Short mmCIF file of C-alpha atoms in Angstrom, two decimals:
data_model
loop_
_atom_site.label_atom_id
_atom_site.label_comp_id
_atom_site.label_asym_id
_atom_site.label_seq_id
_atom_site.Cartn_x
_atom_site.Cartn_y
_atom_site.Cartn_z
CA UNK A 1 205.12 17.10 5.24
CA UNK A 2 202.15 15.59 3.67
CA UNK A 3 201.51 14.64 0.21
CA UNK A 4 200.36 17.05 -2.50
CA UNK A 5 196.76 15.42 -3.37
CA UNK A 6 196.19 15.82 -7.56
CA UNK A 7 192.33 16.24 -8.31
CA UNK A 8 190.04 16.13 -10.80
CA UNK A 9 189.90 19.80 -11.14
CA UNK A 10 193.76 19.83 -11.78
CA UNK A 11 193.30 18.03 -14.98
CA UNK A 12 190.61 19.96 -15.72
CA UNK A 13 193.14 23.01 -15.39
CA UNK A 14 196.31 21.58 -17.29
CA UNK A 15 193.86 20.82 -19.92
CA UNK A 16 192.52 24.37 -20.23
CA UNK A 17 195.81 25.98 -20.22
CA UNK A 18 196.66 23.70 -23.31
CA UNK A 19 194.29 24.63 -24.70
CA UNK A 20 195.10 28.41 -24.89
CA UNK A 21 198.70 27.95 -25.94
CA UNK A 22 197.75 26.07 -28.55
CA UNK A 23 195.35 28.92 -29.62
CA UNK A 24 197.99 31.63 -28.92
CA UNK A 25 200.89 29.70 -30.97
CA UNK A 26 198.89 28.03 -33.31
CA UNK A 27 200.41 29.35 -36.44
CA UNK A 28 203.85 28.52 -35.07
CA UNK A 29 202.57 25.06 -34.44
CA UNK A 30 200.76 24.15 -37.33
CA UNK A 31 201.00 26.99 -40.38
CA UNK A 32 198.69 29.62 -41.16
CA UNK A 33 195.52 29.09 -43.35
CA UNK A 34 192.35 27.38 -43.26
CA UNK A 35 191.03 23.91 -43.27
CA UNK A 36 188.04 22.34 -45.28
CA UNK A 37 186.86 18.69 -44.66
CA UNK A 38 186.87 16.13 -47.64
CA UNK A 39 184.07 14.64 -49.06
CA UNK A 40 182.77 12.51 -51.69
CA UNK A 41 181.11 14.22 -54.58
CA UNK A 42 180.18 13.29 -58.32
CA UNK A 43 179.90 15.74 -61.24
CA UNK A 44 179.17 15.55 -64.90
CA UNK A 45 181.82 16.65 -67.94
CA UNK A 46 180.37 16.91 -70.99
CA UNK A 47 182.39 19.31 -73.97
CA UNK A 48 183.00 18.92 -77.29
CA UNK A 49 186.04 17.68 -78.83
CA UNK A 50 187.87 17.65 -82.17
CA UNK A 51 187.95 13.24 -83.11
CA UNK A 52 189.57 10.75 -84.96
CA UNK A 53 188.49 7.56 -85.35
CA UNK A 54 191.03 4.73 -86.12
CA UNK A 55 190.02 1.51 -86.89
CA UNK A 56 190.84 -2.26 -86.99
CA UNK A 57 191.05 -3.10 -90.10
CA UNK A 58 192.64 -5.42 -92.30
CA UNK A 59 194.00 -3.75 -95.74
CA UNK A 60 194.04 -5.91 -98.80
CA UNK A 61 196.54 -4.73 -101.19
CA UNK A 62 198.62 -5.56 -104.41
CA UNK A 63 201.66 -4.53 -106.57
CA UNK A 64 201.36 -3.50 -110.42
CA UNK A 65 197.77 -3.31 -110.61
CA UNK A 66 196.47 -2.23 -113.97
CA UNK A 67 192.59 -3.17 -113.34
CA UNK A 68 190.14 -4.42 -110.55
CA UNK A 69 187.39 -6.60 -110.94
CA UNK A 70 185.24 -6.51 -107.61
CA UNK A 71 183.49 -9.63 -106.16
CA UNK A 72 182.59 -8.71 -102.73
CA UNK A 73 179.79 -6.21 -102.62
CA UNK A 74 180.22 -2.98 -100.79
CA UNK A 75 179.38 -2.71 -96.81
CA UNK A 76 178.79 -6.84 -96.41
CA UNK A 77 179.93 -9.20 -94.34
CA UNK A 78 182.88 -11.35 -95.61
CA UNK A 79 184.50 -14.28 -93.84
CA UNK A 80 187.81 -15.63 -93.67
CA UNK A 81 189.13 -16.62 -96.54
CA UNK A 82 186.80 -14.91 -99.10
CA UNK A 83 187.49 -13.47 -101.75
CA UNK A 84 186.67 -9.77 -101.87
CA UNK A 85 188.58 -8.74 -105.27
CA UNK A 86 190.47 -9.63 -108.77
CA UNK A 87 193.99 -8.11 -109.44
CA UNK A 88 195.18 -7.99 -112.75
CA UNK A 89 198.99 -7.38 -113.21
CA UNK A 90 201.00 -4.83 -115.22
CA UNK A 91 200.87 -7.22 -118.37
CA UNK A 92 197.14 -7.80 -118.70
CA UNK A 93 195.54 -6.85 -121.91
CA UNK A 94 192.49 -5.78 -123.08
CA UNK A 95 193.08 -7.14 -126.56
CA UNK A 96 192.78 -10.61 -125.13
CA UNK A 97 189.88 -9.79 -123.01
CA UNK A 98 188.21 -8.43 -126.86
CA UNK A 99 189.67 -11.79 -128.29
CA UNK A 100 188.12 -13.60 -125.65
CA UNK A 101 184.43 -11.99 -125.97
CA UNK A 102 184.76 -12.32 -129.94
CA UNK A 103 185.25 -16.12 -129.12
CA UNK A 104 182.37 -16.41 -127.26
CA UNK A 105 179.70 -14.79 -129.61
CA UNK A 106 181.28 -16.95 -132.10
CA UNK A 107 179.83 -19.83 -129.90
CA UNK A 108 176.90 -17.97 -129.41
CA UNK A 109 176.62 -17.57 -133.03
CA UNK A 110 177.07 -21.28 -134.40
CA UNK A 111 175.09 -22.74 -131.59
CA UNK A 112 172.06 -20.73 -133.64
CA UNK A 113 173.21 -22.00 -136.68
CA UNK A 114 173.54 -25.65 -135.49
CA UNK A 115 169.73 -25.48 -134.01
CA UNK A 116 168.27 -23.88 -136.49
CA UNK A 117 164.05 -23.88 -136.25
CA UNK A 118 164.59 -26.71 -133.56
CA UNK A 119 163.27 -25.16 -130.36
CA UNK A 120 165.80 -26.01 -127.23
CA UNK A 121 163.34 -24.74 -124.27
CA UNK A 122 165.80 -24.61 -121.94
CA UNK A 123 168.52 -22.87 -124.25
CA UNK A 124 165.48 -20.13 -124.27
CA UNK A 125 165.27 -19.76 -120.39
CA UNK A 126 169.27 -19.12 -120.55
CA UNK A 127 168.91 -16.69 -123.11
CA UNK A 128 165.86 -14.77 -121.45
CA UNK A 129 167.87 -14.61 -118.20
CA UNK A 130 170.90 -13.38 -119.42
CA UNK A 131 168.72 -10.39 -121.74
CA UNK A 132 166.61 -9.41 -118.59
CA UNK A 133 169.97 -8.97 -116.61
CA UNK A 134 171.49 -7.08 -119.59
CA UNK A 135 168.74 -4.71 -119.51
CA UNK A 136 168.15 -4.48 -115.86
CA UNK A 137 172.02 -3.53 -115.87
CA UNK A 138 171.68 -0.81 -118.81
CA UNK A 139 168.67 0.73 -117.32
CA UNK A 140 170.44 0.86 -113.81
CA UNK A 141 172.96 2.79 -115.79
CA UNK A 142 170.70 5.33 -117.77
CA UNK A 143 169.80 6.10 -113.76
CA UNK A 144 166.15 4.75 -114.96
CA UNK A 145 166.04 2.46 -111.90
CA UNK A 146 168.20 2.14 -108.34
CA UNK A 147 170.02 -0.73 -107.49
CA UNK A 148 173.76 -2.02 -106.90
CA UNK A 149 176.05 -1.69 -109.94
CA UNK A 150 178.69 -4.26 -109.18
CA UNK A 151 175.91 -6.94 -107.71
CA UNK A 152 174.07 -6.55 -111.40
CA UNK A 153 177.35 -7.22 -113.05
CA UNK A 154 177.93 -10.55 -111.01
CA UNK A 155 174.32 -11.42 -111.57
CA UNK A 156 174.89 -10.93 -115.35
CA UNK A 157 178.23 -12.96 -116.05
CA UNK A 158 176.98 -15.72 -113.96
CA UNK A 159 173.95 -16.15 -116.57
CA UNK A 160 176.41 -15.71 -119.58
CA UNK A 161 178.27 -18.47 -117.68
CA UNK A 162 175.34 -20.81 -116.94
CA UNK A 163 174.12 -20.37 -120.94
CA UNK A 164 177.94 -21.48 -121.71
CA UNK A 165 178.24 -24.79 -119.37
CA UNK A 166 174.51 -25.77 -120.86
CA UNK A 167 175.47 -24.84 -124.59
CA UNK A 168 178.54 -26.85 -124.12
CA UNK A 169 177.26 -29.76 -122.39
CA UNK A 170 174.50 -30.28 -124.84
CA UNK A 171 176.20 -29.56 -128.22
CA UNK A 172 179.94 -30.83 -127.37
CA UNK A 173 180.13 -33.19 -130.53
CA UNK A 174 180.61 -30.85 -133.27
CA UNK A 175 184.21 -30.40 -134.15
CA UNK A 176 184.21 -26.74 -134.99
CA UNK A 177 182.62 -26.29 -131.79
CA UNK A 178 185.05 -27.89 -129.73
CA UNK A 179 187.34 -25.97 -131.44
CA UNK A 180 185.99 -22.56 -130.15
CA UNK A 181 185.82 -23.64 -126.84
CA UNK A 182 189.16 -24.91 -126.94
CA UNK A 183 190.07 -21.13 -127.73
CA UNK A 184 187.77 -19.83 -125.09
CA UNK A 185 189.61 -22.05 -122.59
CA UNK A 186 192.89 -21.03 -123.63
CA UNK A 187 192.29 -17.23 -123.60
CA UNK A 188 190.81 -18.02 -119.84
CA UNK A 189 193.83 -19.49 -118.77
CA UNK A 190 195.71 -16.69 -120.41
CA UNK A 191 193.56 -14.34 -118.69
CA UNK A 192 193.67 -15.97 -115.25
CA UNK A 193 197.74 -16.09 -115.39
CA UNK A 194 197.10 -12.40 -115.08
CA UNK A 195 194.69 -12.07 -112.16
CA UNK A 196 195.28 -12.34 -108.55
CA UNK A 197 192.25 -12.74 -105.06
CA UNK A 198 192.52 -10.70 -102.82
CA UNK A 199 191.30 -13.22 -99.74
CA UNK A 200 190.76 -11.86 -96.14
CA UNK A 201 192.59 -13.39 -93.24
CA UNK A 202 189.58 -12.71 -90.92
CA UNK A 203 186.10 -11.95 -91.00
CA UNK A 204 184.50 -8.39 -91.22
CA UNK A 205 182.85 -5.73 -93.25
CA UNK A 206 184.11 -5.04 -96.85
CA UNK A 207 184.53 -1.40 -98.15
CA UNK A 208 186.60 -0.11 -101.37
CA UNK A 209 186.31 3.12 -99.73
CA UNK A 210 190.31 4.67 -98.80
CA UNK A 211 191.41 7.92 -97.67
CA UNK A 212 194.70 7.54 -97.47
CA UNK A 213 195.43 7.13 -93.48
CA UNK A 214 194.50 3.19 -94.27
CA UNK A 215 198.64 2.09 -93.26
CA UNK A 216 199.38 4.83 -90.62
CA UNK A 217 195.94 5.16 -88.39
CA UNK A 218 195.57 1.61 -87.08
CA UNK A 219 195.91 -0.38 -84.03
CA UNK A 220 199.21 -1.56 -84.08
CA UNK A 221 200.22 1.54 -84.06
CA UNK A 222 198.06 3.84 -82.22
CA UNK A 223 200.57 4.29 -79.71
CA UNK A 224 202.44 6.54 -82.03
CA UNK A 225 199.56 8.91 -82.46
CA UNK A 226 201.21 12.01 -80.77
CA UNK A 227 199.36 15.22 -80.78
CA UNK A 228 200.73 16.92 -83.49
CA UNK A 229 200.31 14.02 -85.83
CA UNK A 230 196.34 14.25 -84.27
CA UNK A 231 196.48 17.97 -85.65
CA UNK A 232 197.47 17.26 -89.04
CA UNK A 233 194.89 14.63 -89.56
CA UNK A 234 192.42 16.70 -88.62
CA UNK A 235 193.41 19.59 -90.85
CA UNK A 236 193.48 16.98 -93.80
CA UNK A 237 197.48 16.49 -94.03
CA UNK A 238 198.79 13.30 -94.83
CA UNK A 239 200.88 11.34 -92.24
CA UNK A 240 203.11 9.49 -95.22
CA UNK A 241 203.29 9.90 -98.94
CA UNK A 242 203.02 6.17 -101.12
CA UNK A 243 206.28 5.81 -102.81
CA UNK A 244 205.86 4.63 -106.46
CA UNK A 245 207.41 1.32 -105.24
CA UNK A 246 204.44 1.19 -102.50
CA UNK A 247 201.69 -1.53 -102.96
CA UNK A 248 198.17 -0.18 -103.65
CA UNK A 249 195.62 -0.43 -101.11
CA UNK A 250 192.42 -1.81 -102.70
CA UNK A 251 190.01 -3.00 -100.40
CA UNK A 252 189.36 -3.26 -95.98
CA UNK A 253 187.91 -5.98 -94.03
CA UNK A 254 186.67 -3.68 -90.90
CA UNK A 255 186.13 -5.21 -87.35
CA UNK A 256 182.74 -3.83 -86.68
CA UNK A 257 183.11 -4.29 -82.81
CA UNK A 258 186.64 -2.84 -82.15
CA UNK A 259 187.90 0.68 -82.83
CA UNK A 260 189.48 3.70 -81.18
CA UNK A 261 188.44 7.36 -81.31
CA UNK A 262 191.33 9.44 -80.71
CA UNK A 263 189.98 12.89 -79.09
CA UNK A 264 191.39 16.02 -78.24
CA UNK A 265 190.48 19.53 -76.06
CA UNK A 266 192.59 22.32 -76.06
CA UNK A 267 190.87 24.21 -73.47
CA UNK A 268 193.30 23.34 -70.85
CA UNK A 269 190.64 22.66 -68.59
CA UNK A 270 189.81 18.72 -69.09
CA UNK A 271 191.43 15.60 -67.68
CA UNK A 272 190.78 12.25 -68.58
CA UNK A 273 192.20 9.78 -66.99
CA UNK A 274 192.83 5.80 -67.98
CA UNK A 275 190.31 3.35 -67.30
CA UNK A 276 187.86 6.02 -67.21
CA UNK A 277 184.47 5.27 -69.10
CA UNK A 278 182.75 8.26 -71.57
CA UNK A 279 179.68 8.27 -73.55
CA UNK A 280 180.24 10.13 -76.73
CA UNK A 281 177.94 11.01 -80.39
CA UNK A 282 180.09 12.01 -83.44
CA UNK A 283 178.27 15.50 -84.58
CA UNK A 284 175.74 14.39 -87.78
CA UNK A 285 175.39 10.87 -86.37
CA UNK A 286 173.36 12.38 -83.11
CA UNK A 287 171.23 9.54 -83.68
CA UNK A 288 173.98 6.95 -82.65
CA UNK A 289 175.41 6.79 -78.67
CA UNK A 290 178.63 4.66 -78.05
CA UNK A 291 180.71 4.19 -75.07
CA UNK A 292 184.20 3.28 -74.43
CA UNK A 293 187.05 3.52 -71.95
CA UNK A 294 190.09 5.73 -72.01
CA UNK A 295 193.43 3.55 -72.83
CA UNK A 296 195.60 6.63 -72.83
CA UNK A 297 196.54 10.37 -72.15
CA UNK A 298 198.89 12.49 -73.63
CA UNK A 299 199.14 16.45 -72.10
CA UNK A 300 201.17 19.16 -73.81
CA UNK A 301 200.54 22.71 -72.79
CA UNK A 302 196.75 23.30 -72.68
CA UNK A 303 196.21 20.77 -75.00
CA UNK A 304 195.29 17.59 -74.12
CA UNK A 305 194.94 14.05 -76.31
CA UNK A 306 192.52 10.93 -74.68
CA UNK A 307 192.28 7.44 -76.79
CA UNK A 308 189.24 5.64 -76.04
CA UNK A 309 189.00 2.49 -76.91
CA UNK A 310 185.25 1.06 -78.36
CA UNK A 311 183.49 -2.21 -78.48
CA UNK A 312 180.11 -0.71 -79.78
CA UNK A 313 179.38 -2.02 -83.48
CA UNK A 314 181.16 0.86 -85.56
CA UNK A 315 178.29 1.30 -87.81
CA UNK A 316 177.86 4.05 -90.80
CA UNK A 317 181.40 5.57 -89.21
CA UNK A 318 183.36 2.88 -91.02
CA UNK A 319 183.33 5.49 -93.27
CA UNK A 320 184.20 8.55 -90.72
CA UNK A 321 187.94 9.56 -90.10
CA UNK A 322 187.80 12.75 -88.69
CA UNK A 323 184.74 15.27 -87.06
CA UNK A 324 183.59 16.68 -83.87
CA UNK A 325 181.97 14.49 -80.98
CA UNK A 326 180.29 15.73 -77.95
CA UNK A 327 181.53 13.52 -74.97
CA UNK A 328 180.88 13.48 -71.06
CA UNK A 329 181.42 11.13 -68.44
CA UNK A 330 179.70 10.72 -64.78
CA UNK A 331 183.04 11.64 -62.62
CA UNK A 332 183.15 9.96 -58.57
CA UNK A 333 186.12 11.25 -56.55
CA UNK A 334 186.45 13.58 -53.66
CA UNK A 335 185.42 17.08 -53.43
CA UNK A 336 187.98 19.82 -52.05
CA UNK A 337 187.95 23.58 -52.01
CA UNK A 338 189.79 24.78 -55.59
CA UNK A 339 192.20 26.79 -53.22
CA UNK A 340 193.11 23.73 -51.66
CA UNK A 341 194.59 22.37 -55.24
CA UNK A 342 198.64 22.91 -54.96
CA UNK A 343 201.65 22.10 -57.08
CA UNK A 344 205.08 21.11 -55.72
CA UNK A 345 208.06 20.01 -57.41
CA UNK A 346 205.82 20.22 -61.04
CA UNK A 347 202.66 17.89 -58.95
CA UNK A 348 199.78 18.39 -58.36
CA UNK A 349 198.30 18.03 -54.94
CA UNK A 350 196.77 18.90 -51.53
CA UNK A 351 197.94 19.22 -48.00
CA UNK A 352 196.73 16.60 -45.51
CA UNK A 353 196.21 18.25 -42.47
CA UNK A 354 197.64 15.26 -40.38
CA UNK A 355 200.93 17.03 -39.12
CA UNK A 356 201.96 20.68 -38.34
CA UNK A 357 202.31 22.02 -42.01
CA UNK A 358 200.24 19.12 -43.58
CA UNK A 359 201.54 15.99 -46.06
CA UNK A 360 201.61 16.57 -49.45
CA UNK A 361 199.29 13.83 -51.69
CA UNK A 362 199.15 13.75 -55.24
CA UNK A 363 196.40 14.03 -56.64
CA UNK A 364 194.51 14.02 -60.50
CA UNK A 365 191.80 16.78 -61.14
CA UNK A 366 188.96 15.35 -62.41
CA UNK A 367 186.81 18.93 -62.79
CA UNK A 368 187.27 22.15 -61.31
CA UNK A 369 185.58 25.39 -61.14
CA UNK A 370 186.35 28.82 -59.23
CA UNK A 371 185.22 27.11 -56.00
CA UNK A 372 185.79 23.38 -55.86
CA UNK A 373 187.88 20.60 -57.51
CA UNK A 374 186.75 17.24 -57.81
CA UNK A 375 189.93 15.18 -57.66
CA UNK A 376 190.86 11.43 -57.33
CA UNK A 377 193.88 10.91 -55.31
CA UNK A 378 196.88 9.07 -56.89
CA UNK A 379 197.82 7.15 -54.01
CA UNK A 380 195.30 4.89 -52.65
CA UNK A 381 194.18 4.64 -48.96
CA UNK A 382 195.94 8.19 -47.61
CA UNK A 383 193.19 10.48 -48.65
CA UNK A 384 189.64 9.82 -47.68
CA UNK A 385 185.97 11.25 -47.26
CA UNK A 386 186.32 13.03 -43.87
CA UNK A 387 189.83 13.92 -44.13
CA UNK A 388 191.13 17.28 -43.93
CA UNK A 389 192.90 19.28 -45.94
CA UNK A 390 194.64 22.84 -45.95
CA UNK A 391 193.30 25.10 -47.82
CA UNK A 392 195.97 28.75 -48.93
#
């Protein structure tokens, strides 16, 4: 009996009839439903979202203040180890600071009487100075001209102070004369027993201006912003109440070039993820554009909490806490079918189509709308452009 010769055409055959039983059992085989390819895709998300900006900042504060003398001006730069403020304690009085002013128009007074009609040119320079910034500094407050208050104040003791050290170097000889600066000194040193600088620790931007969140909104501890604590803030509730015991907050030295806004959507429909990059303008300050990069999620519900951290020069919102910002981000990730989006065991995911019922592959949903999902897979390498996917 000879042997049975196989052919060409008998491959041909077996392959055709494979073909149909695969057709005819397919949904035994491999599941019911459809299959879309996978392929890259980009999309924009821009929405508006409630904010909170927290900033670095160091807080200078003191216990039993009674009064504040201000050196720094408002909104300039200070570096480390400058003095920003004067503290005077519980037992300061005002009796001495009268004492002490008495004292010195008693100097002021004698030094007349000791020159007499002999003209001291330079005395008169002193004097003129110290009038001109007297009256610059009572017009500024009659409103009759614009300028900064606490700058005009400096301005005007350090003339008084100048006319003192040249009145006393030039006249030191009399005895009743020495004797009122000897009292002058003495009520100083009183004076200065009582008062306390306030000196940063690093350089930044001064402000006076507090609104209470100074101690719990800061970067140490912006990881226990939750999102109810976000919701109070922005209804204008207190996180902590100052105890009587508490020091008092007087002044913050603000890193212009680090600070977080906290942001929050309650849509249900947005999903930042870490290490992702957004552009963003706080509503009123449309004229400003910063960027930054997400440093952390937190989801409850709907409702859904991003903190994005900024290295744009803060500008005029050092003085911003809360307020709405419009935000959006260019998304890249891969583009499915919305049916295609699954969840099992509380994940979300999609269905590989690389075995009969497909592998399940976790996955983050970047945007989504009634007919495709943008999505970034959550483990790397498994899911690519030109994969396929099953779609229910």
């Amino acid at each position: 009996m000879g042997k049975l010769r196989v052919t060409g055409r008998f491959y041909v055959f077996l392959t055709l009839v494979t073909v149909i039983i695969l057709f005819i059992f397919r949904d035994s085989l491999f599941g019911s439903g459809a299959m879309a390819r996978v392929v890259e895709a980009t999309a924009s998300d821009i929405r508006s979202v409630d904010a909170v900006i927290v900033r670095d900042e160091e807080l200078l504060s003191s216990k039993q203040v009674s009064r504040l003398e201000y050196i720094a001006d408002e909104g300039t730069l200070v570096a480390a180890g400058d003095p920003v403020a004067y503290v005077y304690s519980l037992e300061y009085s005002e009796k001495l600071i009268r004492e002490l002013n008495t004292v010195r128009k008693n100097i002021q007074s004698y030094h007349n009487i000791l020159l007499g009609n002999e003209i001291d040119a330079s005395l008169e320079v002193y004097d003129l100075t110290v009038k001109q910034k007297a009256l610059d500094l009572k017009n500024l407050i009659a409103k009759n001209t614009s300028g900064n208050f606490i700058s005009l104040v400096t301005q005007l003791e350090e003339a008084m102070a100048e006319r003192r050290a040249y009145m006393s170097a030039t006249m030191r000889s009399d005895t009743k004369l020495i004797k009122y600066y000897d009292e002058e000194k003495q009520k100083i040193s009183a004076i200065d027993a009582w008062r306390n600088a306030l000196v940063t620790r690093e350089e930044g931007v001064v402000s006076f201006y507090l609104d209470g969140y100074e101690n719990d909104l800061t970067i140490d501890n912006i990881g226990e912003l939750t999102i109810d604590k976000m919701r109070k803030v922005l209804s204008g509730e207190l996180l902590s109440q100052p105890s009587a015991r508490d020091e008092v907050n007087v002044a913050r030295i603000i890193n212009q070039n680090h600070w977080y806004l906290v942001v929050m959507s309650e849509d249900g429909s947005w999903n930042p993820v870490n290490g992702q990059n957004y552009s963003f303008q706080m509503i009123g300050f449309e004229d400003l554009l910063y960027t930054g990069v997400v440093r952390n999620v937190q989801k409850m519900g709907a409702t859904v909490m991003a903190q994005i951290e900024i290295t744009d020069p803060i500008g005029p919102l050092m003085y911003q806490r809360t307020g709405k910002a419009a935000i959006g981000a260019n998304l890249t990730g891969l583009s499915v079918p919305a049916k295609a989006i699954i969840k099992q065991n509380g994940q979300t995911g999609v269905l590989l189509y690389d075995v009969p019922g497909g592998t399940f592959i976790p996955v983050e949903v970047l945007s989504e709308d009634k007919d495709n999902a943008l999505i970034m897979p959550l483990v790397e390498g498994v899911l690519t452009s030109n994969s396929w996917v099953l779609v229910q």
